[in-house]
Coordinates of C-alpha atoms and ligand atoms in Angstrom, one line a residue:
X1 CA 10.1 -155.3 58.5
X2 CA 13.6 -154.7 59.4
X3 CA 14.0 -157.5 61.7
X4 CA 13.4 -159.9 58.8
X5 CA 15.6 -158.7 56.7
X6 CA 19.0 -159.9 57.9
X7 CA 17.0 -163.0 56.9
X8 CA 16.5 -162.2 53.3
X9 CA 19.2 -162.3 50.8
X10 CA 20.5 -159.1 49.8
X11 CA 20.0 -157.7 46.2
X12 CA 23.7 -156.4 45.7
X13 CA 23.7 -153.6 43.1
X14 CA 26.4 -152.4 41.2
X15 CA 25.1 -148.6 41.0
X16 CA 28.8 -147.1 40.4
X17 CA 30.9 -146.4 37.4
X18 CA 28.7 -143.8 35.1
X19 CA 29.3 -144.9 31.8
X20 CA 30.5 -141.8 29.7
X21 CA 31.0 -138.3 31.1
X22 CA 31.7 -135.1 29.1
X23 CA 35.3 -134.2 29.3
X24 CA 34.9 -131.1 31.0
X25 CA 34.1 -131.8 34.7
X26 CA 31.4 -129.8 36.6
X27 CA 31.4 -129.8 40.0
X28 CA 30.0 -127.8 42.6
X29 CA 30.4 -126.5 46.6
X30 CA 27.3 -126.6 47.9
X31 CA 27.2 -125.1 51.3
X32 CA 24.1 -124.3 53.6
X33 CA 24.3 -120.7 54.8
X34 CA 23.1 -121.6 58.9
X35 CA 26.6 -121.4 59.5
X36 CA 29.9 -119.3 59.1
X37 CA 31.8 -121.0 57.1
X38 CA 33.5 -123.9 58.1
X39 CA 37.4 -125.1 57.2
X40 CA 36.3 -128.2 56.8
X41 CA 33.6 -126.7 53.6
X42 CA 36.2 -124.5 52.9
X43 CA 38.4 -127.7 52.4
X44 CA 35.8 -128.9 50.4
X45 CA 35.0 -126.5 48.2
X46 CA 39.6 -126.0 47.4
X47 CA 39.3 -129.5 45.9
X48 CA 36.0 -129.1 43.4
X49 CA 38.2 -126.1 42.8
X50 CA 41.6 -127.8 42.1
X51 CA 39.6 -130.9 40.5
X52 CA 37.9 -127.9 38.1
X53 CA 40.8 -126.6 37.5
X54 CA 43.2 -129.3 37.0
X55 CA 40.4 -131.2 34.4
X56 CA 39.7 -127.3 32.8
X57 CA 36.3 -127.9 34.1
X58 CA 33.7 -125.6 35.9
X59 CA 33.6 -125.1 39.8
X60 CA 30.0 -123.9 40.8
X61 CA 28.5 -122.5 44.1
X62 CA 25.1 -123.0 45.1
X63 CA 23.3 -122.5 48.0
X64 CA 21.6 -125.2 49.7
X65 CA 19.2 -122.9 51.4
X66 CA 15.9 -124.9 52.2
X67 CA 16.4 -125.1 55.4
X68 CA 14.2 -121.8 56.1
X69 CA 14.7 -121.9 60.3
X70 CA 18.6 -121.8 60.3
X71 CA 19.7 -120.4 57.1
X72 CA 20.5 -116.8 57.3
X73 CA 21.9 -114.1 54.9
X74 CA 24.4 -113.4 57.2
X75 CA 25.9 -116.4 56.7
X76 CA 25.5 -116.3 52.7
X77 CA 27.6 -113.1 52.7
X78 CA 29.8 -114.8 55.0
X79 CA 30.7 -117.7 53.5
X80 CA 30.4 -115.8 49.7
X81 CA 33.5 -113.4 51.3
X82 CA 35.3 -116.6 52.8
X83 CA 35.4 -118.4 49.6
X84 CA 36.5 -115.2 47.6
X85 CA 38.9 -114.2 50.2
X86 CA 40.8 -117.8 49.9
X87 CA 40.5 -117.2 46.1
X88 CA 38.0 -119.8 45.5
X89 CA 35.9 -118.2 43.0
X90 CA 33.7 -119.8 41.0
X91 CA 32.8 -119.9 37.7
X92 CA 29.1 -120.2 37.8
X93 CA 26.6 -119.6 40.9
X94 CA 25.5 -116.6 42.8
X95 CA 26.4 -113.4 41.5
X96 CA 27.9 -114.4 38.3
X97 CA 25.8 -114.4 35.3
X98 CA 24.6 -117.8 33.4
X99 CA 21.9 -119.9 32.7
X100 CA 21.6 -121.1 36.3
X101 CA 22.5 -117.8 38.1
X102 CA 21.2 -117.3 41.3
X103 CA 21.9 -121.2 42.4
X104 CA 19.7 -121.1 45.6
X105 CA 17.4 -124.1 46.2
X106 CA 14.6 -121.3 47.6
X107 CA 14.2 -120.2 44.4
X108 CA 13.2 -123.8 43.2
X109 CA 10.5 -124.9 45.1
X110 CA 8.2 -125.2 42.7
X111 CA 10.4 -127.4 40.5
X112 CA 10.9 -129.7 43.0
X113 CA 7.7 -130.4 44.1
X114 CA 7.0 -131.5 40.4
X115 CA 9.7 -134.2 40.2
X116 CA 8.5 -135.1 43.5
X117 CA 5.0 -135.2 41.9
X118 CA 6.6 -137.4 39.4
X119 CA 8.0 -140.2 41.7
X120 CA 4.4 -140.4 43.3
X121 CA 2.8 -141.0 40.2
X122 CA 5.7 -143.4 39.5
X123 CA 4.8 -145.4 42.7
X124 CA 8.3 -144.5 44.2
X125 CA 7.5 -142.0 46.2
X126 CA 3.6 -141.8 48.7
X127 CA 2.0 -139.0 50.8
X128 CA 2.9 -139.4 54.6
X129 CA 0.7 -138.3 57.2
X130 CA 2.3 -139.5 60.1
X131 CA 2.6 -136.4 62.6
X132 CA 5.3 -135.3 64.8
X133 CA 4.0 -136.7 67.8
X134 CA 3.6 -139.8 66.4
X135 CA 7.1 -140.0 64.8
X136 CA 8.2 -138.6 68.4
X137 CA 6.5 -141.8 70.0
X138 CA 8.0 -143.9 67.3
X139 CA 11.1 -143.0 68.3
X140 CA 10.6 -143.5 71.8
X141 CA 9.1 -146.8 71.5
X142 CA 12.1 -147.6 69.3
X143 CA 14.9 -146.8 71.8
X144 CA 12.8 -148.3 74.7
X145 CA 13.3 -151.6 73.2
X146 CA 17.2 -151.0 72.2
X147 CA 16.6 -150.7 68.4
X148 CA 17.9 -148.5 65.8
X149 CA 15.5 -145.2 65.0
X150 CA 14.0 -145.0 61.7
X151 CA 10.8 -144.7 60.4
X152 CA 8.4 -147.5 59.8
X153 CA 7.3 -147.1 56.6
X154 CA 3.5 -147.2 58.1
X155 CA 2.1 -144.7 55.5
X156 CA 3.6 -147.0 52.8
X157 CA 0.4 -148.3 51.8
X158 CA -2.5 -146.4 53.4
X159 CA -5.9 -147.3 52.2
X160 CA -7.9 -144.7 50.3
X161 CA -9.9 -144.4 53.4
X162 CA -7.1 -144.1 55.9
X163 CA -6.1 -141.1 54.0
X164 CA -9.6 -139.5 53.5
X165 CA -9.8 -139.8 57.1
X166 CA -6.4 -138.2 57.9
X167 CA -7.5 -135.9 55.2
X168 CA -10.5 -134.8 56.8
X169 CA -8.8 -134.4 60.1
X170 CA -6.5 -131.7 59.3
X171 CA -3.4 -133.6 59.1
X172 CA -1.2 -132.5 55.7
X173 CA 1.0 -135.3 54.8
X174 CA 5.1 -135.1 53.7
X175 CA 6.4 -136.9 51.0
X176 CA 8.2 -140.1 51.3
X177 CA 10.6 -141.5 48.9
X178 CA 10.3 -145.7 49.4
X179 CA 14.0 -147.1 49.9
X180 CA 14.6 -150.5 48.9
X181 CA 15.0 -152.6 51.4
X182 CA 16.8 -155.7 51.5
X183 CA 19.2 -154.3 49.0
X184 CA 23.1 -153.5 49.3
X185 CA 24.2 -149.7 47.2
X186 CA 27.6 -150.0 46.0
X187 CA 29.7 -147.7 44.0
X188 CA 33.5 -146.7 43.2
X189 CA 34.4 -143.9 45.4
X190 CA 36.9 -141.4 43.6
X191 CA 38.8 -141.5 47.2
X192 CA 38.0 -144.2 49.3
X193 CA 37.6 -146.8 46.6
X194 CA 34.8 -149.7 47.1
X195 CA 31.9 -148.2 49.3
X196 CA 28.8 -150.4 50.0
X197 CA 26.2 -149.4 52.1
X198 CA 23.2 -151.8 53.3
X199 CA 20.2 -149.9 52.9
X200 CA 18.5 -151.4 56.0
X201 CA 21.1 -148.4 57.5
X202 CA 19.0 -145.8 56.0
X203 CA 16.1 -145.0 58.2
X204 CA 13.4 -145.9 56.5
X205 CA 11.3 -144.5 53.7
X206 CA 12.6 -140.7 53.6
X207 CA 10.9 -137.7 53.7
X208 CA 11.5 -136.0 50.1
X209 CA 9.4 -132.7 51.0
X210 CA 8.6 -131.8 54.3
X211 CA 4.8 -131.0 55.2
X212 CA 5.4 -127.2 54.3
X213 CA 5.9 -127.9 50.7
X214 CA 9.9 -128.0 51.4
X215 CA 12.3 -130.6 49.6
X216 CA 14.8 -131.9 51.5
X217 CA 18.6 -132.1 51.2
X218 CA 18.9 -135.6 50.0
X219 CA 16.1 -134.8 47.7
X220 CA 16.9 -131.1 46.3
X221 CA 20.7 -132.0 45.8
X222 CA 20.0 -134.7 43.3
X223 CA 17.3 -132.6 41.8
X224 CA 20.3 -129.6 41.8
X225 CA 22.7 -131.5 40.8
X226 CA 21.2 -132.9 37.5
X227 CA 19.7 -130.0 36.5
X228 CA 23.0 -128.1 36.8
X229 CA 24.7 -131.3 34.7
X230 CA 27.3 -132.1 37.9
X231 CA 29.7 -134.8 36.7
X232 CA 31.7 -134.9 40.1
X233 CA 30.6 -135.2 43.2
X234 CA 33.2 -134.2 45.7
X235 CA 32.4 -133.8 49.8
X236 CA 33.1 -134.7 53.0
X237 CA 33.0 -138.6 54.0
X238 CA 30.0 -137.2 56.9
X239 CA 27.9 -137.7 53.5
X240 CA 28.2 -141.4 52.9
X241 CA 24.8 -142.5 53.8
X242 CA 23.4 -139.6 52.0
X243 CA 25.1 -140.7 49.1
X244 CA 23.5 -144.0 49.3
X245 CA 20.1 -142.4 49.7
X246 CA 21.3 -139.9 46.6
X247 CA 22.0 -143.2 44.0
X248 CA 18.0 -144.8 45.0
X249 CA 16.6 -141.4 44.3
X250 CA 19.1 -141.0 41.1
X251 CA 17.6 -144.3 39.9
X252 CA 14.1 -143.7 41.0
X253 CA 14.2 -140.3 38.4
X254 CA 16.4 -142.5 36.0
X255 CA 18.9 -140.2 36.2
X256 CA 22.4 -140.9 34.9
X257 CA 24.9 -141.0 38.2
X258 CA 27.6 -138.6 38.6
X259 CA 31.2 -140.2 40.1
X260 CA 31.1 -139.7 43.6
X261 CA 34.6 -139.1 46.1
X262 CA 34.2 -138.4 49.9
X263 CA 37.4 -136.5 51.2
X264 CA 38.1 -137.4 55.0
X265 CA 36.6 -135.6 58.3
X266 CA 38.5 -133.2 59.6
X267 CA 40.1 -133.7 63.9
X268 CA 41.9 -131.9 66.0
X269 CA 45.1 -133.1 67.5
X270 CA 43.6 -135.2 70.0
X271 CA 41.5 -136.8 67.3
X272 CA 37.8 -135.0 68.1
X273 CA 35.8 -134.0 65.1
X274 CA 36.2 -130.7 64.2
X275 CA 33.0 -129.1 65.2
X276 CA 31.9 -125.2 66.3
X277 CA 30.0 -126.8 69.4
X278 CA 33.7 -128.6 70.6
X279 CA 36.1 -125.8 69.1
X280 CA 34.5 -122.4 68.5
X281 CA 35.3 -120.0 66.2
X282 CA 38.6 -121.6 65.1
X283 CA 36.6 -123.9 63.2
X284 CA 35.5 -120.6 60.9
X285 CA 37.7 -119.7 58.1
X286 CA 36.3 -115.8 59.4
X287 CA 38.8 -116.0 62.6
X288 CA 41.4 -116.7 60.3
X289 CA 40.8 -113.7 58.1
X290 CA 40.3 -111.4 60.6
X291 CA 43.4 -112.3 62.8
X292 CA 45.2 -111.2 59.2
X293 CA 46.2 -115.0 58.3
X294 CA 47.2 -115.2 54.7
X295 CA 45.0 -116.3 52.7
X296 CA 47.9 -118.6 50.5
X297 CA 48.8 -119.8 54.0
X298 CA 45.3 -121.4 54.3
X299 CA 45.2 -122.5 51.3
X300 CA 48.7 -124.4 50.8
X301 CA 48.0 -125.6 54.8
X302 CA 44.4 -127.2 53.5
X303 CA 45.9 -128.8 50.4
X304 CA 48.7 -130.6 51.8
X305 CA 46.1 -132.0 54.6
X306 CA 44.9 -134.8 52.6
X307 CA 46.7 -134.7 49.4
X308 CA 50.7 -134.8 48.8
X309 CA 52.3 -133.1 46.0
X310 CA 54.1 -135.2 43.4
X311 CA 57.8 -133.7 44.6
X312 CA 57.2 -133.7 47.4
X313 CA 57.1 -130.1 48.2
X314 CA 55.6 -128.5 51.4
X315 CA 55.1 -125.1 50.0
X316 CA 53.4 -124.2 46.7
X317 CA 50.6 -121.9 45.4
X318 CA 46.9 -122.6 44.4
X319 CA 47.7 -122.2 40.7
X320 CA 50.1 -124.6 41.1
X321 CA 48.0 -127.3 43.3
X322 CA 45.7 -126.5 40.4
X323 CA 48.0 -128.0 37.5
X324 CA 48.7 -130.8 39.9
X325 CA 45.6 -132.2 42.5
X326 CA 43.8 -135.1 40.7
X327 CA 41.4 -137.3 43.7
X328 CA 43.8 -140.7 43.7
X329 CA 46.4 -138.5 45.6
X330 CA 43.6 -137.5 48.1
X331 CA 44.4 -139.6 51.3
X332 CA 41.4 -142.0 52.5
X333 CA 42.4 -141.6 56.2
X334 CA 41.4 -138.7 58.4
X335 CA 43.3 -135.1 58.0
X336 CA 44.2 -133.7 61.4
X337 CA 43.6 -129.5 61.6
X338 CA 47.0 -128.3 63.6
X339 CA 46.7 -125.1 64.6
X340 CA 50.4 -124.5 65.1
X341 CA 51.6 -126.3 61.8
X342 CA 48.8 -123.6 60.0
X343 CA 50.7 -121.1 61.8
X344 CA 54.2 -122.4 60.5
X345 CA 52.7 -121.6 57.2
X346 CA 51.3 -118.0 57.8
X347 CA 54.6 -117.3 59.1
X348 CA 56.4 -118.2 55.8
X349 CA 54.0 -116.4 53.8
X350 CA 53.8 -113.2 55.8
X351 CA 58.0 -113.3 55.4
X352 CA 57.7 -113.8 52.2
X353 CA 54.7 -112.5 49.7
X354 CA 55.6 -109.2 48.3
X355 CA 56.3 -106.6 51.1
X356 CA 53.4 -104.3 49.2
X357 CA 51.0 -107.0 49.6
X358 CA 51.3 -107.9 53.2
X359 CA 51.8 -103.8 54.2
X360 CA 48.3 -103.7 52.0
X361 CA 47.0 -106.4 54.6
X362 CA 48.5 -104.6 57.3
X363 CA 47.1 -101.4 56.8
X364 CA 43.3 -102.5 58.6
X365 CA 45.5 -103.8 61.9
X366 CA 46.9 -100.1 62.0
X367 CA 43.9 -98.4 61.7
X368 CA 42.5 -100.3 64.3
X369 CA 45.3 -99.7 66.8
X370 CA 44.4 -96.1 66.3
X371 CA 47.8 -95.1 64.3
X372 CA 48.2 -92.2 62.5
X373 CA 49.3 -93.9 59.0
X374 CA 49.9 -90.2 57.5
X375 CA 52.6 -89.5 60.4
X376 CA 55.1 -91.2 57.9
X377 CA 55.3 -91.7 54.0
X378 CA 53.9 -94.7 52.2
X379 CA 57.4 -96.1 51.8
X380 CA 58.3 -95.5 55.6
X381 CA 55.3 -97.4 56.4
X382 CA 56.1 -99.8 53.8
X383 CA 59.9 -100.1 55.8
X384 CA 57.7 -100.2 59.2
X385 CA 56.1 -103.4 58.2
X386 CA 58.9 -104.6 56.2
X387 CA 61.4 -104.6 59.9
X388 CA 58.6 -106.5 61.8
X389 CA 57.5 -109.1 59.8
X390 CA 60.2 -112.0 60.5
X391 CA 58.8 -112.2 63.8
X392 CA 54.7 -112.1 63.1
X393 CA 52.5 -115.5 63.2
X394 CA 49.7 -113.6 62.1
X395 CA 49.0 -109.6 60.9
X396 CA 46.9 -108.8 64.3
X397 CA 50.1 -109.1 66.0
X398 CA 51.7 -106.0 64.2
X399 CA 49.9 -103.7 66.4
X400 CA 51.8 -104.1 69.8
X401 CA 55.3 -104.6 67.4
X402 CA 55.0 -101.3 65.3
X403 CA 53.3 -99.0 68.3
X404 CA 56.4 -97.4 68.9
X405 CA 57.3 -95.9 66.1
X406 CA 53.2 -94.0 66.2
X407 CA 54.1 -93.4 69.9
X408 CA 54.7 -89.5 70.5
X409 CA 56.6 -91.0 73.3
X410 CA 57.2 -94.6 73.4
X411 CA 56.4 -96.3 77.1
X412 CA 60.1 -97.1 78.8
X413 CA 59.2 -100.3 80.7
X414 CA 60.1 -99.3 84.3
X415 CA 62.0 -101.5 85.0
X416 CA 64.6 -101.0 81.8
X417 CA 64.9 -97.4 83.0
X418 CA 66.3 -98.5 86.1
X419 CA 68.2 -101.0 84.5
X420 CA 69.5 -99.6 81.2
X421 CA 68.9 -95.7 81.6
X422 CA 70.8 -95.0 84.7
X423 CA 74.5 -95.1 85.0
X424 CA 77.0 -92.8 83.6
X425 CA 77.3 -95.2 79.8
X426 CA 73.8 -94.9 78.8
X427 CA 74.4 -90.9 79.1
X428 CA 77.1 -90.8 77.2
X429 CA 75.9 -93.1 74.5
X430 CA 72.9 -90.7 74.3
X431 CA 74.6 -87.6 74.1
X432 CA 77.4 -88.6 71.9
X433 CA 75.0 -90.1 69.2
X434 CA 72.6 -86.7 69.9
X435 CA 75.8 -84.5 69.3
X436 CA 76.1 -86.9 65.8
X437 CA 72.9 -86.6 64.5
X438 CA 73.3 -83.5 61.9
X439 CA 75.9 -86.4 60.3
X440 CA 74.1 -89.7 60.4
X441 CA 72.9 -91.0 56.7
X442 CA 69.3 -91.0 57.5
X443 CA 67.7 -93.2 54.4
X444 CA 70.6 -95.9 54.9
X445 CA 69.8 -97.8 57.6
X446 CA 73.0 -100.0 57.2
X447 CA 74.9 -96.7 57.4
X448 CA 72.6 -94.9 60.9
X449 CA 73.8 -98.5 62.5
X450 CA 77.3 -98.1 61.2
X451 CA 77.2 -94.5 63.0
X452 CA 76.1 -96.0 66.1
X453 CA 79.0 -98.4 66.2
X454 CA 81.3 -95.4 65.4
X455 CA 79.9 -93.6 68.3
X456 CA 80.7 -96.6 70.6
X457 CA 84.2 -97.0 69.3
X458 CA 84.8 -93.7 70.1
X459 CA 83.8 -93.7 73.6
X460 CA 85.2 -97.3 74.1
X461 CA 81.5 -98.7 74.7
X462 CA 80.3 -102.1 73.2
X463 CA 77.6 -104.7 73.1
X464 CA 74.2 -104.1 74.9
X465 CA 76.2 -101.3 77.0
X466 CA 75.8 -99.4 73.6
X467 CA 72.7 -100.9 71.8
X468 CA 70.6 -101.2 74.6
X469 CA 70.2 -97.6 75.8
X470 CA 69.8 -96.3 72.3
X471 CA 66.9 -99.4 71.9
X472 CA 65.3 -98.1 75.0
X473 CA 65.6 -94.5 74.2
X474 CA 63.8 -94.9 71.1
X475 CA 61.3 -98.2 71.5
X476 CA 60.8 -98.1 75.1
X477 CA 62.1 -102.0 75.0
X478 CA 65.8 -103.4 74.4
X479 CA 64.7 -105.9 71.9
X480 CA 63.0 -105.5 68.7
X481 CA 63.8 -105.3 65.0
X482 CA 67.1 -104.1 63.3
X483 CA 68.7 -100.6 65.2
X484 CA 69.7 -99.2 62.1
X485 CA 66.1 -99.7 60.3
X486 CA 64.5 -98.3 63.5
X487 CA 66.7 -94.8 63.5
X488 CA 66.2 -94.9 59.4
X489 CA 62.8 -94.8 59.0
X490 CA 62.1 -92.8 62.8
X491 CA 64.1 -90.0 61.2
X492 CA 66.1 -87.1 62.6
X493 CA 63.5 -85.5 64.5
X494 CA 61.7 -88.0 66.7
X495 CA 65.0 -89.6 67.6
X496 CA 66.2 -86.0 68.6
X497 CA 63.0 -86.2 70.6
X498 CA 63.6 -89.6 72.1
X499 CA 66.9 -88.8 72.9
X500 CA 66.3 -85.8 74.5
X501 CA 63.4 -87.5 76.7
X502 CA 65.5 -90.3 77.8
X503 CA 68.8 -88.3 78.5
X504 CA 66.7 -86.4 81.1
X505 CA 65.5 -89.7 82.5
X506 CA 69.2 -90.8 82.5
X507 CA 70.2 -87.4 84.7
X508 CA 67.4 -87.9 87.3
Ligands
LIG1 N1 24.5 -128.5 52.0 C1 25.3 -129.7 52.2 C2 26.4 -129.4 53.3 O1 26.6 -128.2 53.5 C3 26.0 -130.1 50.9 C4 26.5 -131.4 50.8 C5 26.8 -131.8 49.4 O2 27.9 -131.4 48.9 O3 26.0 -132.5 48.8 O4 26.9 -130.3 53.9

């Protein structure tokens, strides 16, 4: 009983170290599609990635679907994009071909119901018939008095006739894996070093397969994870306990047991677990991609959470985190998700990937504003994006900062027209760069600026007093990107246009 036990003296066992492991690594994401996908998986899976890489091993994906209520094909596709959008793709799992291609635990039912078969006939593992409401009451009882839940272990040693009885009632028993109890699981932990976990912690005996015929995580995952020959397991620190439960049942099968690291839980700034219930959808890597972050930016801003490259450096590629990343280098303390410090990062690569790529990017925000793309020539639109960029934190936000150019007319804020439109400067400005435009060098933008300035000179007008009313004219705003790239790329007609349409406001 678990009150005794503090009494007893522990058996401490030394479950760690594997002895010899192929040199290739194999390790594995395994998410559970009843979710999006999460940053913090998505964290998980870069560093099986960078391990796999770094050690030439073999990154895997499968699917820990056995949870029939909440998993959802939705959220397969959803995290299967995620993980290819970040450029986490895998070498062997769903959709690629291979011995173990499709990994999805529904599809392996059978197989482990006859391990689980095995451990019974073993003695390590007994029928439970134990029903909900009795577990419920359990529970209740357990709490009442101020005690830790966990099972009992009541079914542990049923008599033959206690079962025909249950039997013959109806009831269909689970299966329950018996955990050792006094005993202490240790082992090495690739990050956080020395781990030891007293098993009195573990609930109970633990359902293996549910009355349904289902195995369970802690069950399937060892079950998965030998049969796919995983060397390295690598997850989140929420899994400690569940490795613990993982070695008994690794010993149980006498399996070999793979090295084990737990990378630290993600928090916010104010130090709350990073959770969809707490934070929403900025906890799904899918808000990220369809805001237009950059997928480099999530994946440098994720690396550098936990681990810190040997120069130091803040910014550097996958590839390169994938020559680099080994686990010692993983932090054992918890990695804080800043939202504005992932933004710092978008920003530097939206300024500085290849101006095809992020116009490529671009191109979906466009549509979606309703833009007529074809209005200007692939390089014009390639300029468009290329003069807005500087100032963007994320893609979504080129919209609003491009609309004028797609504008028939742009919108003149009212209050600029009063401002910047009236007065006898802004009409001369106006007309004399109209009366200039047969002359202006239209595919140099340095050169249409150069003209403006020329203009000015000429009519002794400087400063905003010149810029402004030419900014207004053709953006509707007097701020935005570079003058001379905005007259470039508009071209002689629509600024003949603009021109014309704020000269008349200027008259009125
Ligand atoms: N399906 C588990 C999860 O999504 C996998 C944990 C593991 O890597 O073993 O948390």
């Amino acid at each position: 009983m678990p009150s005794d036990q503090s009494h007893c003296q522990k058996r401490i066992t030394q479950v760690s170290t594997p002895s010899e492991k192929p040199a290739a690594p194999r390790v594995r994401i395994a998410p559970s599609p009843t979710g999006h996908l999460h940053v913090g998986t998505a964290r998980t899976a870069l560093y099986n990635y960078l391990y796999a890489k770094k050690h030439k091993g073999t990154f895997i994906l499968r699917l820990e679907d056995t949870d029939e209520e909440r998993s959802r094909e939705e959220y397969t596709d959803d995290i299967i994009d995620g993980l290819k959008w970040l450029g986490l793709t895998w070498d062997e799992g769903l959709g690629v071909g291979g011995p173990y291609a499709p990994y999805r635990q529904t599809e392996k039912i059978d197989h482990y119901n006859t391990i689980s078969n095995h451990l019974i006939a073993a003695g390590k593992a007994y029928l439970c018939y134990a029903t909900t409401e009795e577990l419920a009451a359990l529970k209740d009882e357990q709490r009442a008095a101020g005690q830790a839940v966990r099972y009992d272990n009541r079914s542990r040693n049923l008599s033959s006739q206690h079962k025909d009885e249950h039997e013959a009632a109806g009831r269909i028993p689970s299966v329950r894996f018996m955990v050792e109890e006094p005993r202490v699981v240790s082992w090495h932990d690739g990050i956080k070093g020395e781990i030891a976990i007293d098993t009195a912690d573990l609930g109970g005996d633990m359902v293996i397969v549910k009355s349904n015929g289902v195995a369970i995580y802690n069950f399937a995952v060892v079950v998965d994870d030998v049969d796919m020959k995983i060397t390295h397991v690598i997850r989140g620190e929420d899994h400690i306990h569940n490795t613990a439960k993982q070695i008994l049942i690794y010993e149980a099968l006498g399996y070999d047991l793979p090295h084990f690291a737990h990378a630290p839980l993600m928090f916010d700034i104010e130090r709350q677990k990073l959770s969809k219930r707490k934070h929403g959808e900025v906890v799904h890597v899918d808000y990220y991609r369809k805001r237009g972050y950059m997928p480099e930016a999530i994946i440098n801003y994720l690396t550098q959470m936990s681990w810190t490259h040997p120069e130091g450096k803040e910014i550097y590629s996958l590839e390169e985190a994938g020559q680099l990343f080994d686990l010692d280098k993983v932090s054992k303390s918890n990695a804080v998700f800043d939202v504005d410090r992932l933004n710092w990062f978008n920003g530097h690569y939206i300024r500085s990937l290849p101006i095809a790529l992020i116009t490529e990017r671009s191109l979906p925000f466009f549509t979606e504003a309703g833009f007529d793309v074809k209005a200007y020539s692939a390089e014009d639109i390639e300029r468009i994006v290329a003069t807005v960029r500087e100032g963007l934190v994320m893609l979504c936000e080129i919209g609003p900062a491009v609309k004028f150019f797609f504008d028939q007319h742009p919108t003149i804020e009212s209050e600029l027209k009063e401002s910047v439109l009236t007065g006898e400067n802004a009409r001369k400005v106006l007309s004399g760069l109209l009366s200039e435009l047969g002359t202006l060098p239209w595919a140099d933008h340095q050169g249409c600026k150069k003209a403006v300035d020329a203009i000015g000179k000429s009519i002794a007008i400087k400063g905003k007093e010149l810029y402004w009313p030419v900014r207004v004219a053709l953006t509707g705003t007097n701020h935005g990107p570079d003058l001379g790239s905005i007259i470039s790329i508009l071209g002689e007609k629509r600024v003949r246009e603009r021109l014309e349409v704020a000269l008349g406001l200027c008259s009125a």
